[in-house]
CSV table of C-alpha atoms and ligand atoms in Angstrom, one decimal:
chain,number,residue,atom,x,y,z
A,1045,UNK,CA,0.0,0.0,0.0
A,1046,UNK,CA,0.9,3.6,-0.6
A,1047,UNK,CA,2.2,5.5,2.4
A,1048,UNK,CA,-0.3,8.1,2.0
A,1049,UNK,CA,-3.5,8.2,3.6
A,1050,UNK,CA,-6.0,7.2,0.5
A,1051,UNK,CA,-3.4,4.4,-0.4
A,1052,UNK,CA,-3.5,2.9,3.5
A,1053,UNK,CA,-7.4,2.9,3.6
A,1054,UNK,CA,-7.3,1.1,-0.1
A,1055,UNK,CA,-4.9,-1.1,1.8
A,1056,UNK,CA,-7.3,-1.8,4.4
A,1057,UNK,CA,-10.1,-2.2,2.4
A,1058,UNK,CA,-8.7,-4.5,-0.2
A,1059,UNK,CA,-8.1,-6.7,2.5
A,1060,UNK,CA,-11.0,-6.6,3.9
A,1061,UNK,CA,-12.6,-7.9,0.7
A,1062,UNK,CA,-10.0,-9.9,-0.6
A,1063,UNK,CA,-8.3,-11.0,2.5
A,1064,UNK,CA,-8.5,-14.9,2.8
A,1065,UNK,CA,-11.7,-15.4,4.6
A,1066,UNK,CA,-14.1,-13.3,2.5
A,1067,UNK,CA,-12.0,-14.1,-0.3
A,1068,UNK,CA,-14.2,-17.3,-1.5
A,1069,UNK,CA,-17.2,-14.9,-0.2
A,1070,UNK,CA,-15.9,-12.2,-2.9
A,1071,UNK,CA,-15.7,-14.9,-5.8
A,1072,UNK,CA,-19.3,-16.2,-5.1
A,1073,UNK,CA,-20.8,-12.5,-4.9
A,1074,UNK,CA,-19.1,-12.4,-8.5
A,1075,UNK,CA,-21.1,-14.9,-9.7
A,1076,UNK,CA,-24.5,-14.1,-8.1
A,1077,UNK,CA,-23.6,-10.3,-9.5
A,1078,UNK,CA,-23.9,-11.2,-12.9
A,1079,UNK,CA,-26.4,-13.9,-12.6
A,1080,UNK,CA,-28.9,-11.2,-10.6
A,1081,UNK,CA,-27.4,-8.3,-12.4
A,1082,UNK,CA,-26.0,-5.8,-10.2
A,1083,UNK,CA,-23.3,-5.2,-12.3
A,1084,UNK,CA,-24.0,-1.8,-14.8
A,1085,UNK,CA,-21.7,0.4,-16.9
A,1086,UNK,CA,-21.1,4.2,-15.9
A,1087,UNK,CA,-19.7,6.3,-19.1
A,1088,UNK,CA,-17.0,8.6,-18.5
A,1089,UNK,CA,-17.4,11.6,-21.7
A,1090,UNK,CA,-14.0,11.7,-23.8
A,1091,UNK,CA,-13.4,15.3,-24.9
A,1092,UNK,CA,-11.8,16.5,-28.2
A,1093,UNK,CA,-9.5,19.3,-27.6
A,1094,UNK,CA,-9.6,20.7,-30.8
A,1095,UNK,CA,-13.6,20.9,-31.4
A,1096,UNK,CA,-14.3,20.4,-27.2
A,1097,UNK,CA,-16.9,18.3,-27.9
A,1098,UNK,CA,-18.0,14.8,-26.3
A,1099,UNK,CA,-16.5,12.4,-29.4
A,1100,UNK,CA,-16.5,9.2,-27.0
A,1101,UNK,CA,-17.1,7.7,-23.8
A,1102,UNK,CA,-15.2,4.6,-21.9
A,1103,UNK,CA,-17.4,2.5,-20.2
A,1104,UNK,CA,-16.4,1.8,-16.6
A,1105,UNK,CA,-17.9,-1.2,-15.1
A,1106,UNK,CA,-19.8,-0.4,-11.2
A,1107,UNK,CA,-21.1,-3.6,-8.9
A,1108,UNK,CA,-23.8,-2.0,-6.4
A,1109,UNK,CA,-23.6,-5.1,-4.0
A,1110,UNK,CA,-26.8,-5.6,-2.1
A,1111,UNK,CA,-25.1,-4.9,1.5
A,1112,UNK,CA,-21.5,-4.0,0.7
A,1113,UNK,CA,-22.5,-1.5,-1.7
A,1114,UNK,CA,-20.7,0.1,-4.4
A,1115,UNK,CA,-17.5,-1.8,-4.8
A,1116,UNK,CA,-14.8,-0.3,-6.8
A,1117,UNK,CA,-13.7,-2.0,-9.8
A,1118,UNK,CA,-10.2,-1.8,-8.8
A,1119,UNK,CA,-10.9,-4.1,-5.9
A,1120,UNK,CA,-12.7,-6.9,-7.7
A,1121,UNK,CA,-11.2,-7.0,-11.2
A,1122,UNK,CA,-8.1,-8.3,-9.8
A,1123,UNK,CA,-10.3,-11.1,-7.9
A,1124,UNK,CA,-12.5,-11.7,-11.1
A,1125,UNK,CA,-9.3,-12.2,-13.2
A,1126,UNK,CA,-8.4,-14.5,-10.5
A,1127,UNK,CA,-10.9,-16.6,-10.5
A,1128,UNK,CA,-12.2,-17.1,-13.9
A,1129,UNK,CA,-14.8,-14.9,-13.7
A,1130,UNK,CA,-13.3,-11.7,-15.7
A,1131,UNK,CA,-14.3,-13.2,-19.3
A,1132,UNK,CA,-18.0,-13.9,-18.8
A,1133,UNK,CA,-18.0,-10.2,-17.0
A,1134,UNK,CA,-15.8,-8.8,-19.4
A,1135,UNK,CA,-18.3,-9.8,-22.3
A,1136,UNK,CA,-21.3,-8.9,-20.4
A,1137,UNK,CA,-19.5,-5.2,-20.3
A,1138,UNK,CA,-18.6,-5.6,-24.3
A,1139,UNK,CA,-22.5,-6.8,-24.8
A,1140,UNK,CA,-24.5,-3.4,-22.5
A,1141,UNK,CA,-21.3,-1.1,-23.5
A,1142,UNK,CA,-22.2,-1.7,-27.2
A,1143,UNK,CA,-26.3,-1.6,-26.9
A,1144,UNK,CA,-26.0,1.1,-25.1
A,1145,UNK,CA,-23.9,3.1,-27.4
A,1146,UNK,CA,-26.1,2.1,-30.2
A,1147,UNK,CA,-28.5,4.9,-29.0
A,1148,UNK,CA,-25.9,7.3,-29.6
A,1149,UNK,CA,-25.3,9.7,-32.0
A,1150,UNK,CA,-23.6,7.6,-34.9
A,1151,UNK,CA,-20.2,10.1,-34.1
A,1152,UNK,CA,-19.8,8.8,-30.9
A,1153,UNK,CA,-17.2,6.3,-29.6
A,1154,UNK,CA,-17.6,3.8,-26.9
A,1155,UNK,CA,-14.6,2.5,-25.4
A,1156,UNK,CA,-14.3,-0.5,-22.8
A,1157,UNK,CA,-11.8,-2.4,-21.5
A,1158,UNK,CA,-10.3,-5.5,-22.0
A,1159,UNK,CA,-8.2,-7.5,-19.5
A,1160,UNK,CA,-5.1,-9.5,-20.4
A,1161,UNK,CA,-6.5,-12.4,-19.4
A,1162,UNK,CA,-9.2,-11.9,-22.3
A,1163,UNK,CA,-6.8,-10.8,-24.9
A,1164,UNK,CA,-5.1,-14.3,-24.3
A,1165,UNK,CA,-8.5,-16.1,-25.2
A,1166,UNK,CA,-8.7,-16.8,-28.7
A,1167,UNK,CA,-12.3,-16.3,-28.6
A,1168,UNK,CA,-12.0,-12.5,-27.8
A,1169,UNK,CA,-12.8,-12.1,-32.1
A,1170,UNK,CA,-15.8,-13.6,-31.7
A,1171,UNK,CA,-16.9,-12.3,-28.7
A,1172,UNK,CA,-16.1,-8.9,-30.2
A,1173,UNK,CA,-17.9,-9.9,-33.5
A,1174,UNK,CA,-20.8,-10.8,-31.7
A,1175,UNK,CA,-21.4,-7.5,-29.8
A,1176,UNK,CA,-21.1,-5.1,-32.5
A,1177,UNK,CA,-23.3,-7.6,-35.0
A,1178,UNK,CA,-26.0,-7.5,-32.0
A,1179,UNK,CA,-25.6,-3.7,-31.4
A,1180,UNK,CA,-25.5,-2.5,-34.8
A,1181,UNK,CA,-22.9,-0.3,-34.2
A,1182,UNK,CA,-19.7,0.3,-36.8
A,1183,UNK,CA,-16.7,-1.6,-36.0
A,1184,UNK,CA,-14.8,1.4,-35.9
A,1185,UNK,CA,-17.1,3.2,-33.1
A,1186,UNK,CA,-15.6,0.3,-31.0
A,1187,UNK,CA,-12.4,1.1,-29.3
A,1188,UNK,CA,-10.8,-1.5,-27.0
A,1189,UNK,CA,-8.5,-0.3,-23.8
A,1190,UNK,CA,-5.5,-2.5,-23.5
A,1191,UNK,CA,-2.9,-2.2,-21.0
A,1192,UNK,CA,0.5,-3.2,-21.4
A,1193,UNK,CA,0.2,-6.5,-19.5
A,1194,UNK,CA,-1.3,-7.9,-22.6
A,1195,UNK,CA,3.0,-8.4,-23.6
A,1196,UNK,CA,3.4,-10.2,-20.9
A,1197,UNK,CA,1.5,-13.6,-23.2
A,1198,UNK,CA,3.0,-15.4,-25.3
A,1199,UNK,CA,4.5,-13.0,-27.8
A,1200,UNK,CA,2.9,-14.8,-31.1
A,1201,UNK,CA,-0.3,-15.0,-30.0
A,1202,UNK,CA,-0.5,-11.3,-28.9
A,1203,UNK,CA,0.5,-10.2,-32.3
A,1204,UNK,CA,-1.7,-12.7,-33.5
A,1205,UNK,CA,-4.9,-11.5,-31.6
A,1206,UNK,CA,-3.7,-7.4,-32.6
A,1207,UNK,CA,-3.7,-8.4,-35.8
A,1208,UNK,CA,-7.1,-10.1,-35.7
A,1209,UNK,CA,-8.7,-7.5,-33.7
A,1210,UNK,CA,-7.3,-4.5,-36.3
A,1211,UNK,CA,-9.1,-6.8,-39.1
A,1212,UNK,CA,-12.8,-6.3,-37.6
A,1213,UNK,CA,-12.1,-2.6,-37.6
A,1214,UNK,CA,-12.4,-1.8,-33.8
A,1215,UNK,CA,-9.8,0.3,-32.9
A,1216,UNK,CA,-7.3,-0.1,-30.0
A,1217,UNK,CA,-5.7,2.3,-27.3
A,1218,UNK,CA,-2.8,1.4,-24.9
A,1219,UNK,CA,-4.3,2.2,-21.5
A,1220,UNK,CA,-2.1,3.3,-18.8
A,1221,UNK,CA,0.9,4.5,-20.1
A,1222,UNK,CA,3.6,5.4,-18.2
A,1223,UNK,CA,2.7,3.3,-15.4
A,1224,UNK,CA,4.1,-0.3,-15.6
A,1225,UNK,CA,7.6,-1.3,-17.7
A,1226,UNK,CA,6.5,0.9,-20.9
A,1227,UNK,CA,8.7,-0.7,-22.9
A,1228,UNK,CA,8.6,1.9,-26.5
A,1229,UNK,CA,9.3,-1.7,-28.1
A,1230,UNK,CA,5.1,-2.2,-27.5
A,1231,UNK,CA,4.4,1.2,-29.5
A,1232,UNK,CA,6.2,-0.8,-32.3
A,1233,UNK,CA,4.8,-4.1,-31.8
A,1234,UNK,CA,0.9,-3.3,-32.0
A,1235,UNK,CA,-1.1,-0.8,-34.4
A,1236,UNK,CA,-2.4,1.1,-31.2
A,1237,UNK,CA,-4.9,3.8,-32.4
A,1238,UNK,CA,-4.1,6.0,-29.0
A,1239,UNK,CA,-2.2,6.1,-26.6
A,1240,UNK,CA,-4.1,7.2,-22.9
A,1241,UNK,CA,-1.6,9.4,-20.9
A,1242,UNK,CA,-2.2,7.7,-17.4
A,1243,UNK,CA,-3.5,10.4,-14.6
A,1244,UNK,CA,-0.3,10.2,-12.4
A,1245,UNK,CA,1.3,12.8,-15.1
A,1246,UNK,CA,-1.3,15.1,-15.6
A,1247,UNK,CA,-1.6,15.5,-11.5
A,1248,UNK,CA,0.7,18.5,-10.7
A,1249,UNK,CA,1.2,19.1,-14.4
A,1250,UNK,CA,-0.1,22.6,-14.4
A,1251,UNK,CA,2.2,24.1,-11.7
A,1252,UNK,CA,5.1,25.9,-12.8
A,1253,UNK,CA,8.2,23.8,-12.9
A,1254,UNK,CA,6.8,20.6,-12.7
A,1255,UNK,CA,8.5,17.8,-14.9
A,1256,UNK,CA,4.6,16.1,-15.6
A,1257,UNK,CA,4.7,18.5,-18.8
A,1258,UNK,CA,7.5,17.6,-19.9
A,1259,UNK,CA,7.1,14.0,-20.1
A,1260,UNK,CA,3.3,14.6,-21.2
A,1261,UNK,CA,5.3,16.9,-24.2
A,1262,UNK,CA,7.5,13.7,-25.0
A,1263,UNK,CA,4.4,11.4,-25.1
A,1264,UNK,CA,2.4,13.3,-27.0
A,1265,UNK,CA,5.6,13.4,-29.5
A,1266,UNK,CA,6.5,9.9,-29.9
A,1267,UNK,CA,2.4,9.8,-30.7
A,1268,UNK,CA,2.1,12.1,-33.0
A,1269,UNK,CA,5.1,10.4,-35.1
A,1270,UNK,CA,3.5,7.1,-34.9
A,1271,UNK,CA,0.2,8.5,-36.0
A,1272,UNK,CA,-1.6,7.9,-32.5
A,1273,UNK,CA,-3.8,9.7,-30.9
A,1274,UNK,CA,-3.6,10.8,-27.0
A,1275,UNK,CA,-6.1,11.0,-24.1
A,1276,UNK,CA,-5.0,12.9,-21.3
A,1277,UNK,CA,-6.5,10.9,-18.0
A,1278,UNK,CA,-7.8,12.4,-15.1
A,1279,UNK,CA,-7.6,15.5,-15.7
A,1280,UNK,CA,-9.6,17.6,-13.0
A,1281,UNK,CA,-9.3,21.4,-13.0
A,1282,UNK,CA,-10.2,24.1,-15.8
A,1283,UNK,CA,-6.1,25.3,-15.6
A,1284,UNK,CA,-4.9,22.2,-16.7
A,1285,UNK,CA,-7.2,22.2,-20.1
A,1286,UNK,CA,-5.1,25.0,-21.8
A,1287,UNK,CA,-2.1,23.2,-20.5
A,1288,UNK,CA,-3.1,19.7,-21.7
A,1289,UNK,CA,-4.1,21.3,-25.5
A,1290,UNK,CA,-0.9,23.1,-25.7
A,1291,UNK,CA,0.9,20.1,-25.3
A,1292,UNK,CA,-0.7,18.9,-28.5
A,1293,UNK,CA,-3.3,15.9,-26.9
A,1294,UNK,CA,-6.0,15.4,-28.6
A,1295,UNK,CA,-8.3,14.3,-26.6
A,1296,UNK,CA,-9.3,14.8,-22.5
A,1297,UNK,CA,-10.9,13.1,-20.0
A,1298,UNK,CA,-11.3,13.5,-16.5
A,1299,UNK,CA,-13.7,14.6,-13.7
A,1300,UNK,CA,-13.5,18.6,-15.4
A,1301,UNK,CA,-15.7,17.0,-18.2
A,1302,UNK,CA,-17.5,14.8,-16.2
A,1303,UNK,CA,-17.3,11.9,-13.9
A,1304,UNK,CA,-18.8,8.3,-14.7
A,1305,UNK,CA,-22.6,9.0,-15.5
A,1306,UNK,CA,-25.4,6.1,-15.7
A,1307,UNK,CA,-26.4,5.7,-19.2
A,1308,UNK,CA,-29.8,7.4,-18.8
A,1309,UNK,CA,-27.4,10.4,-17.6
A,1310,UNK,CA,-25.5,10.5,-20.9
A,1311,UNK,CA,-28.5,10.4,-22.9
A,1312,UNK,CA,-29.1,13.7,-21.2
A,1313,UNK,CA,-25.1,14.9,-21.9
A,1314,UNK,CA,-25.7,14.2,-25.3
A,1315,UNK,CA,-29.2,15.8,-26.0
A,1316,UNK,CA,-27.8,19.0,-24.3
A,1317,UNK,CA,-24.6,19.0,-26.2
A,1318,UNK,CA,-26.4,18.5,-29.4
A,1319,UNK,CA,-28.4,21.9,-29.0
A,1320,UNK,CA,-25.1,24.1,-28.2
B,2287,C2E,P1,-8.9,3.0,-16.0
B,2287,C2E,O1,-9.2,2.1,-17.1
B,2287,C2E,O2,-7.6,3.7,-16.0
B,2287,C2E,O3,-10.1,4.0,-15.8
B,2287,C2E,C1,-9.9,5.3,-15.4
B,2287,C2E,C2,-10.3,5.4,-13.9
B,2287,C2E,O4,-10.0,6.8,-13.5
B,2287,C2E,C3,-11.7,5.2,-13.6
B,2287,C2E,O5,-11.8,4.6,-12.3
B,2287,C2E,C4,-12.3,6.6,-13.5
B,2287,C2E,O6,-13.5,6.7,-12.8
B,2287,C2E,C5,-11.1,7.4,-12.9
B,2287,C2E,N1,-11.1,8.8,-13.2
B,2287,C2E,C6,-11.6,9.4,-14.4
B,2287,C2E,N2,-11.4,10.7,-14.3
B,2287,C2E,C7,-10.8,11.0,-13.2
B,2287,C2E,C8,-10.3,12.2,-12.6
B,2287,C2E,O7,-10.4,13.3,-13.1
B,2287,C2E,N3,-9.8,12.1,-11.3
B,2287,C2E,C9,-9.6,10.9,-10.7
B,2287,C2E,N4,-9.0,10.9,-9.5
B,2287,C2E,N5,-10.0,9.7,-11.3
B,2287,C2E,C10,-10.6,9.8,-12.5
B,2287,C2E,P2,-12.7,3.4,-11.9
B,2287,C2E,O8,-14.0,3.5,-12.7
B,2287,C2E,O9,-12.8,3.2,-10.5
B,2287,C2E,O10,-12.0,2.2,-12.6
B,2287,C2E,C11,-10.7,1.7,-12.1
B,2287,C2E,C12,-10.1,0.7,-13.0
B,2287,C2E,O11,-10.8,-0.5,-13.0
B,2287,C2E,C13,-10.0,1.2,-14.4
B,2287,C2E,O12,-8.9,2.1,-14.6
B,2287,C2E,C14,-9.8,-0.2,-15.1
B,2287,C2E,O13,-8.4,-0.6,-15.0
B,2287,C2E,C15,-10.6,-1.1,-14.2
B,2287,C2E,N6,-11.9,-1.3,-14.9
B,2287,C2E,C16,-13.1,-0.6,-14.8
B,2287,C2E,N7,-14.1,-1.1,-15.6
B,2287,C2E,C17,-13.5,-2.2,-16.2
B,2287,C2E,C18,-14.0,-3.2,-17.1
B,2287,C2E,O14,-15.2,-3.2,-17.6
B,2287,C2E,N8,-13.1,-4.2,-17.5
B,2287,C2E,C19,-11.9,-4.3,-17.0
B,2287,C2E,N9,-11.1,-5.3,-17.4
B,2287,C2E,N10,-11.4,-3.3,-16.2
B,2287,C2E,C20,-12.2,-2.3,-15.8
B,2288,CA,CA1,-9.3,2.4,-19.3
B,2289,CA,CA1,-6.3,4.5,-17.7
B,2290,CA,CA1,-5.8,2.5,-14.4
């Protein structure tokens, strides 16, 4: 855990839930969750910084668990990769994600993401094939979220799944980066469509002297020569729009936009930002 105070209470609660009693507990709430659906999507608005308009939004999955209540993602992800559990979830997200983005304006994106442990399935094609067929939506209004744990499989396989993914026309982002190894050998392995600047280097990115900007400036570089586009994540306060455009990303998103809204919610977003 993090020495600071929101890392130490993450500590405790993680352990809490996935501490070794109440870790079997966890894995069968998993299951009941999806069979009694609880689980549903909240859509965090993806902002253009060229037009500032809402041109996407990534679906975040959100379990309201009868007496725990909401449960973070972050805390059972992990568990439901563990288990088994992440690809029937996974496609469950894939399946409401795309539905629900069908009622869209035709413009806009969805985004969801994938797990490692479903990349490595070779069934993730047809799973993917599926969800847009039963939506309706275009291929390329589908953008998956991958993180760079995906090169951690077997190196054949993941170039074989990238390359089978590109082919039904979704497009792909490299989530997180920054964070883990970030090897720049990945940005030359896979035809990533974006790359999402991970929140950790837009926080403090604003202040004067503060070396976030500058590695934000060399990301959004290495992007641009690639022919990638960037999201700044988590970005929070009005100062650090200017900031964030002026260092050439494309796109935003973070709580200054708009937080993770129900789908009913974004309907609204969308009707509103039609009639500006
Ligand atoms: P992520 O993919 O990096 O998602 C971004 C996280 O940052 C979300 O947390 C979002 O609510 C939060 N966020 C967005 N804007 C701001 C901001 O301005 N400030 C701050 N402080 N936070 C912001 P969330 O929804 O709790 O999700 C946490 C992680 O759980 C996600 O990180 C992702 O790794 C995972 N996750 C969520 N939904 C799914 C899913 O359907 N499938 C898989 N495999 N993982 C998921
Ligand atoms: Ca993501
Ligand atoms: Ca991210
Ligand atoms: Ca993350």
């Amino acid at each position: 855990a993090k020495a600071d105070g929101r890392g130490v209470h993450r500590f405790f609660r993680s352990e809490l839930l996935v501490g070794a009693r109440s870790r079997k507990q966890l894995e069968d709430d998993l299951r009941t969750a999806l069979a009694q659906d609880q689980f549903h999507v909240a859509y965090q608005p993806v902002v253009s910084t060229k037009s500032e308009r809402i041109v996407g939004y990534e679906a975040l999955l959100r379990w309201d668990h009868p007496t725990r209540g909401a449960v973070s993602p972050a805390e059972f992800i992990p568990v439901a990769e563990e288990c088994g559990l992440i690809e029937a979830i996974g496609e469950w997200v894939l399946r409401t994600a795309c539905m629900e983005a069908a009622g869209w304006p035709h413009d806009v994106r969805v985004a969801v993401n994938v797990s490692p442990i479903q990349f490595a399935n070779p069934a993730l094609p047809t799973v993917v094939t599926s969800a847009l067929a039963k939506s309706g939506i275009r291929p390329a209004r589908l953008e998956l979220e991958i993180t760079e744990g995906v090169f951690l499989n077997d190196n054949a396989s993941s170039e074989h799944m990238f390359k089978m993914l590109k082919g039904l026309g979704v497009r792909l982002a490299l989530d997180d980066f920054g964070t883990g190894y970030s090897s720049l050998g990945y940005l030359k392995k896979a035809p990533f469509d974006k790359i999402k600047i991970d929140q950790s280097f837009v926080k403090g990115a604003a202040i004067a002297g503060n070396r976030n900007a500058a590695i934000i400036k060399a990301i959004v570089t290495l992007a641009d020569t690639l022919g990638m586009e960037t999201t700044a994540e988590g970005v929070e306060v009005q100062d650090e729009i200017a900031l964030i455009r002026d260092l050439g990303c494309s796109h935003i998103q973070g709580y200054v936009y708009g937080k993770p809204a129900r789908a009913a919610e974004v309907l609204r977003q969308l009707a509103a930002a039609d009639g500006m």
